[in-house]
XYZ file of C-alpha atoms in Angstrom:
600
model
C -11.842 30.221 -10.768
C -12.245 29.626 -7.456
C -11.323 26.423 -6.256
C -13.245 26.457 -3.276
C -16.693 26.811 -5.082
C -16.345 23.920 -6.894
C -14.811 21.569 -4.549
C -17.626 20.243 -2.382
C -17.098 20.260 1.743
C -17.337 17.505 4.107
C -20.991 18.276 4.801
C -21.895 18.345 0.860
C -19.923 15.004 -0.098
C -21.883 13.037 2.417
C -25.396 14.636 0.266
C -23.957 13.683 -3.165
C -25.505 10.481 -4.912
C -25.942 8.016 -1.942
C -22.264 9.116 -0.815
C -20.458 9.737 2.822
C -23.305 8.914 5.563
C -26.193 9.506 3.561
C -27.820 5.646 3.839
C -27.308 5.910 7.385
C -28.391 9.319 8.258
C -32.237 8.784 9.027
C -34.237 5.609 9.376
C -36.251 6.985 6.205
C -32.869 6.915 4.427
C -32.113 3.313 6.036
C -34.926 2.307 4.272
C -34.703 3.597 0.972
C -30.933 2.292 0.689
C -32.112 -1.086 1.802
C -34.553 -0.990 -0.772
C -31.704 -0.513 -3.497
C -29.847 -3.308 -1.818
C -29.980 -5.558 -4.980
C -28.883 -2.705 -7.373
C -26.402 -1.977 -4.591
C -24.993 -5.401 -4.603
C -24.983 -5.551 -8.267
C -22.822 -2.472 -8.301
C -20.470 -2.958 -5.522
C -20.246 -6.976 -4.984
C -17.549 -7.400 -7.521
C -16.060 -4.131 -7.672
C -12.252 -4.253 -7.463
C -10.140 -1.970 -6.812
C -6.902 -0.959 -8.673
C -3.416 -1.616 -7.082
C -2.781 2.323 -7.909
C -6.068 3.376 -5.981
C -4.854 1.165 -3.175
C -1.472 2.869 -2.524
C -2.933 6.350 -3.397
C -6.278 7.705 -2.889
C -7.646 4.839 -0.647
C -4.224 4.847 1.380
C -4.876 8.859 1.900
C -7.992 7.936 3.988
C -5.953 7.002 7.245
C -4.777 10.301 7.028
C -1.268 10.638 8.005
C 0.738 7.944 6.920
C 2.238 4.694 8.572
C 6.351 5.465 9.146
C 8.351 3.329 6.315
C 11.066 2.293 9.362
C 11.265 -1.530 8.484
C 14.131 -3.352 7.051
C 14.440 -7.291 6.908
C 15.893 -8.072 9.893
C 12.641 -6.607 11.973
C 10.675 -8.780 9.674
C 12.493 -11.627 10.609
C 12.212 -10.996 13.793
C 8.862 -10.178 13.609
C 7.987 -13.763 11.444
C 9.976 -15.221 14.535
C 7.994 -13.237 17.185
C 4.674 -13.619 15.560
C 5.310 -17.875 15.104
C 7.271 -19.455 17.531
C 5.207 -19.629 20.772
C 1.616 -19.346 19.485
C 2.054 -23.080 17.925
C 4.207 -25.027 19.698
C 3.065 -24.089 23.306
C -0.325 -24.146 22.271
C -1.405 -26.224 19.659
C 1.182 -28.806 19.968
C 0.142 -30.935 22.978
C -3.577 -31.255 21.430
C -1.967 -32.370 18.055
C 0.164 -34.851 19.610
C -2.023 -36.132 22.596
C -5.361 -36.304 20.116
C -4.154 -36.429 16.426
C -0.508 -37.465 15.580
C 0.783 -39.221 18.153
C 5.560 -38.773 17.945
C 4.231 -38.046 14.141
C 3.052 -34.272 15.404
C 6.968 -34.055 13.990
C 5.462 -35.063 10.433
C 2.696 -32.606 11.270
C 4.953 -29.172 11.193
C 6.560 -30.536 8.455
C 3.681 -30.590 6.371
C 2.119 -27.353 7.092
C 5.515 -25.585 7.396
C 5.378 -27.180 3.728
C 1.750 -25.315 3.108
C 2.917 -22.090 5.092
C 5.641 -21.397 2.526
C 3.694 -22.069 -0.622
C 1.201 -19.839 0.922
C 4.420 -16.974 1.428
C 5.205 -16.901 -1.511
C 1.813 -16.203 -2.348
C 1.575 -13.424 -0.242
C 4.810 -12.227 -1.184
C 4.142 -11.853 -4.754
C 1.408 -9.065 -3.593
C 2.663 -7.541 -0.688
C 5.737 -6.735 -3.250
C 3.468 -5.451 -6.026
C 1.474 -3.762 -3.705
C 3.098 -2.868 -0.583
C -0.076 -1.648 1.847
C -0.953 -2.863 5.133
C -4.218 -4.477 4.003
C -2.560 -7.648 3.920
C -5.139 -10.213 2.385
C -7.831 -8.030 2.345
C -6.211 -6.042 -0.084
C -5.029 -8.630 -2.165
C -8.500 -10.326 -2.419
C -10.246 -6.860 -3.131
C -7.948 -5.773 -5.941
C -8.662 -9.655 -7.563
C -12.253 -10.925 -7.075
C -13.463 -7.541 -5.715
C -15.236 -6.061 -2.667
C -17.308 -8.762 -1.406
C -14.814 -11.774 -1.515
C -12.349 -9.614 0.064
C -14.940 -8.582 2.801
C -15.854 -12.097 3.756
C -12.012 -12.958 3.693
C -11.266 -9.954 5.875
C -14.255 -10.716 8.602
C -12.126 -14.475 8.962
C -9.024 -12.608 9.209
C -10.028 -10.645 12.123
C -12.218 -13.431 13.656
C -8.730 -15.647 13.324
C -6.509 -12.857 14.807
C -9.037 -12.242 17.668
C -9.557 -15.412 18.660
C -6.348 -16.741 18.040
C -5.135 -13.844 20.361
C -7.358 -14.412 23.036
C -6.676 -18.288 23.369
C -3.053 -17.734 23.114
C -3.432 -14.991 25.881
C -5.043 -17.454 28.212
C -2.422 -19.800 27.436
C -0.345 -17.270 28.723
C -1.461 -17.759 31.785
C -0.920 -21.311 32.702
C 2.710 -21.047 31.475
C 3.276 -18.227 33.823
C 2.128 -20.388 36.551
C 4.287 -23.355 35.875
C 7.205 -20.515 35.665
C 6.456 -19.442 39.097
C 5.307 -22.818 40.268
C 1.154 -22.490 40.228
C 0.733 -26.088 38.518
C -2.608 -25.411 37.523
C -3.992 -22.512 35.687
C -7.342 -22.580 37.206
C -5.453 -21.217 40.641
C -5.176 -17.779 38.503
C -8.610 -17.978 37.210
C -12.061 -16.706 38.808
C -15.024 -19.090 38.943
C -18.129 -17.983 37.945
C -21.185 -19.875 38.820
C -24.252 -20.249 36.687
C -21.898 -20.230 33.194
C -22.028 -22.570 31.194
C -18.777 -24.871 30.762
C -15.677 -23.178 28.930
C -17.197 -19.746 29.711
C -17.163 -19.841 33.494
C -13.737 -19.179 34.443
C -12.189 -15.728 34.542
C -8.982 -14.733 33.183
C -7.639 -11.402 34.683
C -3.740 -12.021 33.690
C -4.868 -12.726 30.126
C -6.497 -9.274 30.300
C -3.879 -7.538 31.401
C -1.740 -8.599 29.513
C -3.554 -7.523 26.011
C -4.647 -4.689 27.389
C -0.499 -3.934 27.882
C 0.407 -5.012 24.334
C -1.980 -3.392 23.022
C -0.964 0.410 25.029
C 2.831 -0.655 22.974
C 1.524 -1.234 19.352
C -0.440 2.040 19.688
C 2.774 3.925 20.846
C 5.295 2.864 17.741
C 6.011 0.751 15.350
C 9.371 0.606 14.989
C 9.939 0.442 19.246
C 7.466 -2.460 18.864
C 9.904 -4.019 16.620
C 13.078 -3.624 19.116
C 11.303 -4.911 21.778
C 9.983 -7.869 19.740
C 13.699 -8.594 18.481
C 15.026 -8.531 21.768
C 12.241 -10.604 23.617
C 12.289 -12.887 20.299
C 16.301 -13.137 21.082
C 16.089 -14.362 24.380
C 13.284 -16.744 23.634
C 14.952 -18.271 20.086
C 17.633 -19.258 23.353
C 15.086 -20.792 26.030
C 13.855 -22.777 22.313
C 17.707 -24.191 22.113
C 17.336 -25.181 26.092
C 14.066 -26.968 25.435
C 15.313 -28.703 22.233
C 18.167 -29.494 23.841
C 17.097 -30.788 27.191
C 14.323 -32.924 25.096
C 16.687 -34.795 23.481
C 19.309 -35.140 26.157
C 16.474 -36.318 28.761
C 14.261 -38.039 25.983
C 13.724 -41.346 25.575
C 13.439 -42.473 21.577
C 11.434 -45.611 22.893
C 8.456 -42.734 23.459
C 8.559 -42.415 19.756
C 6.670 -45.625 19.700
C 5.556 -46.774 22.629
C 2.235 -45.204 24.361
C 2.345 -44.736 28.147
C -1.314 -46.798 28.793
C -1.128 -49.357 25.461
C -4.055 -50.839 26.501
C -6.019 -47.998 25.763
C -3.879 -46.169 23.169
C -2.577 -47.903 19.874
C 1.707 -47.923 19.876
C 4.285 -46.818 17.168
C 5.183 -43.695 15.275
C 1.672 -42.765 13.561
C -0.654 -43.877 16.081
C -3.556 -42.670 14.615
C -2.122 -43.532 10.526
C -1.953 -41.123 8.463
C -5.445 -39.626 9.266
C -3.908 -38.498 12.017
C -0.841 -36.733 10.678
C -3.199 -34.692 8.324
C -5.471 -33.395 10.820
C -2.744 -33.044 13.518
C -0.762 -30.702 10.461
C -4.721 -28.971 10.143
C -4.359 -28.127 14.096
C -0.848 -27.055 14.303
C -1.173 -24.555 10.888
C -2.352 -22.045 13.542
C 1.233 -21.925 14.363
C 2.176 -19.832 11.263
C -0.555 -17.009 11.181
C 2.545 -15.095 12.271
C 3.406 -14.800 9.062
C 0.604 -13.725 7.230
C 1.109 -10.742 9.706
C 4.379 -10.039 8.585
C 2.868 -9.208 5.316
C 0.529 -6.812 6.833
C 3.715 -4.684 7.554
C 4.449 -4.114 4.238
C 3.353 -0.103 4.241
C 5.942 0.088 6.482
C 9.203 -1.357 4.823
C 11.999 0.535 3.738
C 12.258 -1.429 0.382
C 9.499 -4.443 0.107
C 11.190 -5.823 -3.075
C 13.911 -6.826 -1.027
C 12.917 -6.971 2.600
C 9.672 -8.527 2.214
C 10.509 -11.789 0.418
C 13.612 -12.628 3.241
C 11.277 -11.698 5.943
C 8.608 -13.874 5.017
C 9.977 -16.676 3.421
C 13.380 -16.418 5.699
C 11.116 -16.974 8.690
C 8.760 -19.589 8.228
C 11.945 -21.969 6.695
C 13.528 -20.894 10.346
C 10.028 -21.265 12.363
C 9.845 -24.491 10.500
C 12.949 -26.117 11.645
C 12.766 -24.415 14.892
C 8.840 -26.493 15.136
C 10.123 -29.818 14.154
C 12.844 -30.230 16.508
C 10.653 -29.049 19.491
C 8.274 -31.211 18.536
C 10.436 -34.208 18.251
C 12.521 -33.576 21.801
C 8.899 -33.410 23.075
C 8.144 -36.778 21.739
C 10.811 -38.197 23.742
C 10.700 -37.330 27.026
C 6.996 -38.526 27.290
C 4.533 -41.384 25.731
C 2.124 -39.079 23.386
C -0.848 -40.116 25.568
C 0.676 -38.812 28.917
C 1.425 -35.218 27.306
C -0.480 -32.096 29.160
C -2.558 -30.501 26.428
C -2.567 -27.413 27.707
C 1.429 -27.037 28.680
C 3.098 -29.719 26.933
C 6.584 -29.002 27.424
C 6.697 -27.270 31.005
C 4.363 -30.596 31.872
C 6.986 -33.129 30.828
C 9.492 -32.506 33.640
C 7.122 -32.096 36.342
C 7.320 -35.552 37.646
C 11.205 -36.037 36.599
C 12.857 -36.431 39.987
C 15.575 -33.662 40.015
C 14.595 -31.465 37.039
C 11.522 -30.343 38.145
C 13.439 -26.901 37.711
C 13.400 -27.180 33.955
C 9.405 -26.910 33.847
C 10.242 -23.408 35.808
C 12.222 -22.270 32.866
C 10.532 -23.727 30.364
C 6.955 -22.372 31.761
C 9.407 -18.753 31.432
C 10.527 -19.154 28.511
C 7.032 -19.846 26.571
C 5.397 -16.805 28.452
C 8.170 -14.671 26.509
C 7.395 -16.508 23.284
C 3.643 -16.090 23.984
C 4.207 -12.410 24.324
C 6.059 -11.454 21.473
C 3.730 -14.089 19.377
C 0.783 -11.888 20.795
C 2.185 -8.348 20.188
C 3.305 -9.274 16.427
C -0.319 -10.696 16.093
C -2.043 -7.805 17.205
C 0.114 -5.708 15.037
C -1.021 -7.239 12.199
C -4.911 -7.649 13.358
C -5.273 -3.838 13.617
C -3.356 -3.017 10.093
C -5.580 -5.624 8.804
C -8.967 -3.614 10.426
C -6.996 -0.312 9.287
C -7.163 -1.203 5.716
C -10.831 -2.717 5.724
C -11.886 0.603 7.120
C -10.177 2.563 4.390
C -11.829 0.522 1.801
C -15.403 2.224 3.008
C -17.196 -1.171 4.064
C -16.765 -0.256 7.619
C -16.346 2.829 10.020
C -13.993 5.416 8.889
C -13.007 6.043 12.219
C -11.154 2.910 12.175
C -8.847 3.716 9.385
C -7.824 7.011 10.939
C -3.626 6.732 11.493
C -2.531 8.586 14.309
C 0.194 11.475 12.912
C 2.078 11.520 15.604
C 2.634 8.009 16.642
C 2.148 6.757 12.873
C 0.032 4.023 13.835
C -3.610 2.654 13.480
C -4.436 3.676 17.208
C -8.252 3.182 15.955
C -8.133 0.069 15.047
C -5.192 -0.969 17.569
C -7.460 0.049 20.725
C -10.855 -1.286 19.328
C -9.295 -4.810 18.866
C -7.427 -4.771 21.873
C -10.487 -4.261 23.895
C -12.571 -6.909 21.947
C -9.579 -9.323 22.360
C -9.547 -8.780 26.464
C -13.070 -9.194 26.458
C -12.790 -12.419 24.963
C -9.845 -13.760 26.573
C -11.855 -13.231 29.930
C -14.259 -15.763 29.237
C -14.292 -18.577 26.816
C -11.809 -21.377 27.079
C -8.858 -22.553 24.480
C -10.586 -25.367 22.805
C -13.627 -23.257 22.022
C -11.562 -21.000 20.314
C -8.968 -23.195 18.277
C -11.412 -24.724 16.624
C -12.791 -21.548 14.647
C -9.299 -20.158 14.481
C -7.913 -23.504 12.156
C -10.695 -23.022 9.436
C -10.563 -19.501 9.376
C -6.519 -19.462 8.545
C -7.099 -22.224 5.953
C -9.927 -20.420 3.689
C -7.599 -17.674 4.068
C -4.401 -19.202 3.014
C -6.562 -20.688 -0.195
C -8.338 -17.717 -1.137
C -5.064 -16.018 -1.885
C -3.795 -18.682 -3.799
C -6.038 -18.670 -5.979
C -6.237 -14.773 -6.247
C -2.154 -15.407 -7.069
C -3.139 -17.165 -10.334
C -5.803 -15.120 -11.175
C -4.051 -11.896 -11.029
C -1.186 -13.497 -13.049
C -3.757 -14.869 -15.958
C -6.223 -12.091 -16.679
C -5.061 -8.557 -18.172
C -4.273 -6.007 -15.324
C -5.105 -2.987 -17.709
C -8.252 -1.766 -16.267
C -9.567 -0.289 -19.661
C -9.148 -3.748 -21.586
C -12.212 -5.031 -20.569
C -11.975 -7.955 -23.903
C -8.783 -9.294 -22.031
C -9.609 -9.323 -18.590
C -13.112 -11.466 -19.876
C -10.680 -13.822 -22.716
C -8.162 -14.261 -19.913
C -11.018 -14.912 -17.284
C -13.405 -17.610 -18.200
C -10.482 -19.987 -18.210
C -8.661 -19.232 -15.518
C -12.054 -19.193 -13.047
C -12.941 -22.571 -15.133
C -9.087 -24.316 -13.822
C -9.523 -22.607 -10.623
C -12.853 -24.238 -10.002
C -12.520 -27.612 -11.731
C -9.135 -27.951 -9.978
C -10.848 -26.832 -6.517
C -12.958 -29.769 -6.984
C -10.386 -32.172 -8.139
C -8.681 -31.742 -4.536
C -11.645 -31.817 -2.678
C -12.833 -35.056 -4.895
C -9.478 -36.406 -3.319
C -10.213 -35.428 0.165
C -13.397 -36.704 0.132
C -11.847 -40.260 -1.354
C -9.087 -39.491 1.335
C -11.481 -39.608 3.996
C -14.993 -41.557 3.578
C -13.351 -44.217 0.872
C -13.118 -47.636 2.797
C -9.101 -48.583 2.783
C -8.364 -51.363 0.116
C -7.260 -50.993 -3.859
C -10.271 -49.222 -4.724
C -9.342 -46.110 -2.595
C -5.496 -46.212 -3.651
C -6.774 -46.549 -7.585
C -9.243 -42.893 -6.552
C -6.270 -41.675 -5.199
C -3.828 -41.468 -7.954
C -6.524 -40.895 -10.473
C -7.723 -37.624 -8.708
C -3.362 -36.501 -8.092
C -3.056 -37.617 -11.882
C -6.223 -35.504 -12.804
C -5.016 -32.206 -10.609
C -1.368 -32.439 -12.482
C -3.056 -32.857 -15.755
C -5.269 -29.572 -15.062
C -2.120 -27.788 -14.180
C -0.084 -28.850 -17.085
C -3.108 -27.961 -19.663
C -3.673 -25.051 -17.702
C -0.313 -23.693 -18.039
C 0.603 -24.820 -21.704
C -2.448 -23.120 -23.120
C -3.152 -20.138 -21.050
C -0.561 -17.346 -21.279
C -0.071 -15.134 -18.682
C -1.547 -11.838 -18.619
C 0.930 -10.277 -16.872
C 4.613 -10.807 -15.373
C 5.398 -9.125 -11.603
C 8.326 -6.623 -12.363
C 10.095 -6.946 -8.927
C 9.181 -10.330 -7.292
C 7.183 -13.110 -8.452
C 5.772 -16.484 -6.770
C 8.481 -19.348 -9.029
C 7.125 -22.105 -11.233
C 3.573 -20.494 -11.820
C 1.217 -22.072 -11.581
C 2.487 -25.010 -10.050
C 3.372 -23.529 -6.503
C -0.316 -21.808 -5.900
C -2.070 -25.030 -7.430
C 0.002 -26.625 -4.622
C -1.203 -24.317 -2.135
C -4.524 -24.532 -3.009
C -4.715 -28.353 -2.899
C -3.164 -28.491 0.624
C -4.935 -26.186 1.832
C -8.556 -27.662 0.730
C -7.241 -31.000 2.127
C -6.369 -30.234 5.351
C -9.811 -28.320 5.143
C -10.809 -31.871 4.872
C -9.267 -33.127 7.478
C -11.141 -30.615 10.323
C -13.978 -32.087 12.372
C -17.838 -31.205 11.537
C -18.598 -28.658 14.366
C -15.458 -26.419 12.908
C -17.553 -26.395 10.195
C -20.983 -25.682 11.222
C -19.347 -22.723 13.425
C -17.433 -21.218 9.932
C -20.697 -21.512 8.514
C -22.478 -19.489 11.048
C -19.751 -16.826 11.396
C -19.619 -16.682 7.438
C -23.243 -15.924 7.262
C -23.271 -13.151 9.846
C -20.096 -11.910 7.965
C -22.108 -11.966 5.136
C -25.335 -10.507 6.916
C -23.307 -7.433 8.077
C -22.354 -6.737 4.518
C -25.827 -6.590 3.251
C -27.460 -4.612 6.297
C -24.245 -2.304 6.108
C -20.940 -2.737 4.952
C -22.533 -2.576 0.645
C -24.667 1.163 1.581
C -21.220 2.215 3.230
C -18.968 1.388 0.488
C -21.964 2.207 -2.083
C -21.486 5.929 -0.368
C -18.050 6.249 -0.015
C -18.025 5.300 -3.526
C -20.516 7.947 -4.755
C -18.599 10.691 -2.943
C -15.549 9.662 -4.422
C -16.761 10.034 -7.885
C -18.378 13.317 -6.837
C -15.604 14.843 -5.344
C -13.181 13.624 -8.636
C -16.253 15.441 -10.605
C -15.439 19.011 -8.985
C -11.820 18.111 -9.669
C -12.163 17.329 -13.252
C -14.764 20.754 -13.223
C -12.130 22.819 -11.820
C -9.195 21.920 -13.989
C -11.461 22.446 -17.139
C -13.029 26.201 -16.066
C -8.882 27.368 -15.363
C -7.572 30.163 -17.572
C-alpha cells in the first residue's frame, strides 16, 4: 500500500483532533479551545514525558541535530567561563558592602556548598538523559508539563536578566580598564524615566548583540574561544588574588572604615547576614546549570558530564573564596564600590592605581566569556521548551548547517539587548536570586522522585505505591525546612529559638532516615547516580528553601507576579499548543500503525 495515502501531510496534521495550529487558526477556534481549557488542563497539566520520547521523537522536532563535539575539558572550561566573572564582579560588592560584611568569604562557601549538591542533581539527569533541555526536561519527564513549564519560564527570566545585568556590568569595568571611573560617562540619559530605567546602555548592547552573532555560528568555536578567553582570565583571577593579599590589610577583616555608623568584626551583620549574603552571591553559579544544558552535545555524557560539572563548581568555588577574602583586605567592607568592587579598591592607593586598569580588564574578559556560556545555555534551554509544543515551533528549529538553535539564539539575544539598554543592576538581581533558587529546588526534588517511583510507563500500580510516599516526604520535609527558616528568621534570639532549631534539623534527619529505610527505590541510574540518596537532594532541598528564606519581601512579590503571568501564558496558550501538538502526534503514529498493518 501506498505509504503516502495513509500518512497525513503537514496541512492535514494541523486538522486532526485539536492538533498542529488548529486552536489558533481562527478566533472562532480560539474560542472553542478556550472553552475546553479545563478538559485541556486536565489532560495535559501533568502529562510527562518519557526519557525515550525526549531523546527521540521530541528531539527530531529541531530538525537537524545539535553536533556531539564536546569532551570534558570544554565543559570545564565552559563551568569556568559561565561562573567566574558573573559572581564575583557583580554580586560580590553588594554581598559584602550590604549583607556579610569580610564573612562574604563564608558566603561562597556556603552556596558553593548548595551549587554542588544541586550538580549532582543535575548530573544524575543530564547523564540519563543527555538533551539540551536542561531543567526543563528534567522537570517535564518527573512532575509533567506544567511544573516543567513554570520552571522553564524562571529559567529564561533568570538567564535574561541575569545576562542583561551582567552585560551592563560590563560596562563600568571597561571603563575603569580604560580609565572612565564612572559608568554613567558611557551611558545616555534619558529624561522623563523613571529611576533605574533612565540611563542608556549602548556598550552593553553591543556587546550581546556580538555574542550572540558567535553562539549562532558554532558550538564547538564557541567553546575554543571560551577556553582561551577563560585561560587568560583564570590568570588576571591569580593577579587579583594575589595582589589582595599582598596589598591587604587582615585588620579590614574586622574593622569597618566609618564604625560609628557600621558595626566591626568578621560577621558584621551575624549570621543573618552570611545567609542572605550566600542567597545574593548563588547567582554566581548559574554557570553551571548551563553546562548541563550542553549535554546533547557531548561526546560521552557518562563520563564528561559529571567532571565538567562537578570539576568546575569545586574549582569556581575555591577560585570565589579566595577573591573574596583578598577583597576583604585591602578595604573596610563599608568602603567597597558595589558596583566594581575589586577595580574600586586600588583607586585611591597611591602608586597602584594601575592595578584597577588591569583588574577593570581582566573582569570585562571574565564578564564576556560568563555572558557567552550563559547565553549558550539560555537558547538550548528555549530550544527544548519549543520542542516540547508549549511554545512556537519556530523556536526549536536547529540550524543544519551551523548545528545550532539560531531560533532561539537570535530571539534571546535581541530580548537580552533590549533589556540591558534600560533597567539598572539592582532591579534585575533581585528577580534573578529567586528565580535560580526555585530552580535549583525543583530539581532536587524531581532527583528523589524519579529515583522512588517505578520508571516503567505501563506499571501504573507502581508508579501510584511508589508515589504517595515519596510526594508525602517531599512535602512534609519541604515544610520541615521552611518551619526552620521561618524559626531562623522571625523567632526572637534566646533558648527558645535554639530549642526550635534543633528540633526542626532533628525532625528533617528523622524524615530522611524513615524515608530511606522504608521506601525502596524504584529504580537505580545505570551510568551515573547522585551518592548517598536521599541524603544529598534532601540537603539540597533544605538549603535551597532556606536561603529562599533569607531573600527580602519585594523579591518575592516580583516572583509572584512573574509566576502568575508564567502561569497566565500557559492557560491562554502554551496548554491548546501542546494539547495540538499532542493530538497530531497521536494522529500521525495512527497512519503509522495503519500502514504497517495494511503491508503484504
Amino acid at each position: 500500500m501506498d505509504k503516502g495515502a495513509l500518512m497525513p501531510s503537514p496541512d492535514e496534521t494541523c486538522c486532526v483532533g485539536g492538533g498542529g495550529g488548529s486552536s489558533f487558526s481562527s478566533l472562532r477556534a480560539y474560542g472553542r479551545a478556550l472553552a475546553q481549557t479545563p478538559r485541556r488542563l486536565a489532560a495535559r497539566a501533568c502529562a510527562a514525558a518519557s526519557p525515550g520520547e525526549e531523546m527521540s521523537r521530541v528531539r527530531a522536532r529541531s530538525g537537524a541535530d545539535m553536533a556531539r563535539a564536546l569532551r570534558w575539558p570544554d565543559l570545564v572550561g565552559l563551568g569556568l567561563g559561565g561562573m567566574v566573572g558573573a559572581g564575583v564582579f557583580v554580586t560580590t560588592g553588594r554581598a559584602t558592602r550590604l549583607y556579610a560584611g569580610p564573612a562574604v568569604v563564608v558566603s561562597y562557601a556556603i552556596a558553593g556548598l548548595c551549587a554542588l549538591l544541586s550538580a549532582f542533581c543535575y548530573t544524575e539527569f543530564a547523564v540519563d538523559m543527555p538533551v539540551a533541555g536542561g531543567a526543563f526536561s528534567y522537570l517535564r519527564v518527573t512532575f509533567g508539563e506544567l511544573a516543567a513549564f513554570l520552571t522553564g519560564a524562571n529559567l529564561i527570566m533568570e538567564y535574561v536578566f541575569s545576562n542583561a545585568a551582567v552585560a551592563r556590568s560590563f560596562t563600568a569595568y571597561l571603563g575603569t580598564a580604560v580609565g572612565v571611573d564612572a559608568p554613567s560617562k558611557w551611558r545616555i540619559a534619558v529624561p522623563g524615566l523613571p529611576k533605574g530605567f533612565n540611563e542608556v546602555d549602548l556598550v552593553a548592547v553591543g556587546v550581546i548583540l556580538l555574542i550572540t552573532v558567535c553562539i549562532c555560528y558554532s558550538t564547538k568555536e564557541s567553546s575554543s574561544v571560551n577556553m582561551v578567553l577563560t585561560a587568560v582570565h583564570v590568570l588576571f583571577i591569580m593577579f587579583v588574588i594575589v595582589m589582595g593579599f599582598w596589598r591587604g590589610d587582615t585588620r579590614n577583616l574586622t574593622r569597618p572604615a566609618d564604625p560609628e555608623h557600621n558595626p566591626g568584626g568578621f560577621f558584621p551583620h551575624g549570621a543573618a547576614g552570611v545567609f542572605n549574603g550566600a542567597a545574593m552571591v548563588y547567582l554566581s553559579y548559574i554557570g553551571y546549570d548551563a553546562v548541563s544544558t550542553m549535554a546533547e552535545e557531548v561526546e560521552r555524557p557518562s563520563r564528561d558530564i559529571p567532571i565538567g560539572v562537578s570539576g568546575s563548581v569545586v574549582l569556581v568555588t575555591l577560585l570565589y573564596c579566595l577573591m573574596a577574602a583578598s577583597m576583604s583586605m585591602l578595604l573596610p567592607y563599608d568602603a567597597i564600590d558595589t558596583e566594581a568592587p575589586f577595580s574600586g579598591a586600588f583607586k585611591g592607593s597611591s602608586g597602584w592605581g594601575w592595578v584597577s586598569n588591569v583588574i577593570g580588564a581582566g573582569a570585562s574578559l571574565g564578564i564576556l566569556t560568563s555572558l557567552m556560556v550563559a547565553m549558550l545555555g539560555q537558547a538550548r534551554y528555549l530550544c527544548v521548551i519549543g520542542r516540547s509544543g508549549v511554545m512556537p515551533a519556530w523556536l526549536a528549529r536547529v540550524n543544519p548547517r551551523t548545528a545550532t538553535p539560531v531560533n532561539a539564539s537570535a530571539f534571546l539575544g535581541v530580548f537580552t539587548a533590549a533589556l540591558a539598554l534600560f533597567t539598572e543592576l539592582d532591579i534585575l538581581l533581585n528577580l534573578v536570586c529567586i528565580g535560580t533558587l526555585f530552580v535549583f529546588y525543583m530539581v532536587a526534588n524531581a532527583v528523589v522522585y524519579r529515583r522512588y517511583v517505578a520508571a516503567a510507563e505501563d506499571d501504573e500500580e507502581g508508579r501510584r505505591r511508589g508515589a504517595v510516599p515519596t510526594l508525602a516526604f517531599l512535602l512534609s520535609f519541604s515544610l520541615v525546612a521552611l518551619c526552620f527558616t521561618l524559626v531562623w528568621k522571625l523567632a526572637p534570639r534566646g533558648g527558645a529559638r535554639t530549642g526550635l532549631l534543633v528540633a526542626c534539623g532533628a525532625a528533617a534527619a528523622a524524615a530522611v532516615a524513615a524515608f530511606r529505610a522504608l521506601v525502596p527505590q524504584a529504580r537505580r541510574p545505570e551510568l551515573w547516580g547522585v551518592p548517598a540518596m536521599p541524603w544529598v537532594p534532601a540537603a539540597s532541598v533544605f538549603l535551597n528553601v532556606f536561603l529562599l528564606g533569607s531573600l527580602d519581601r519585594p523579591s518575592y512579590v516580583r516572583f509572584g507576579f512573574f509566576t502568575a503571568a508564567a502561569a497566565l501564558v500557559y492557560v491562554l496558550y502554551s496548554v491548546h499548543a501542546s494539547y495540538d501538538a499532542d493530538e497530531a502526534a497521536a494522529a500521525l503514529d495512527g497512519a503509522k500503525v495503519l500502514d504497517e498493518g495494511c503491508k503484504v
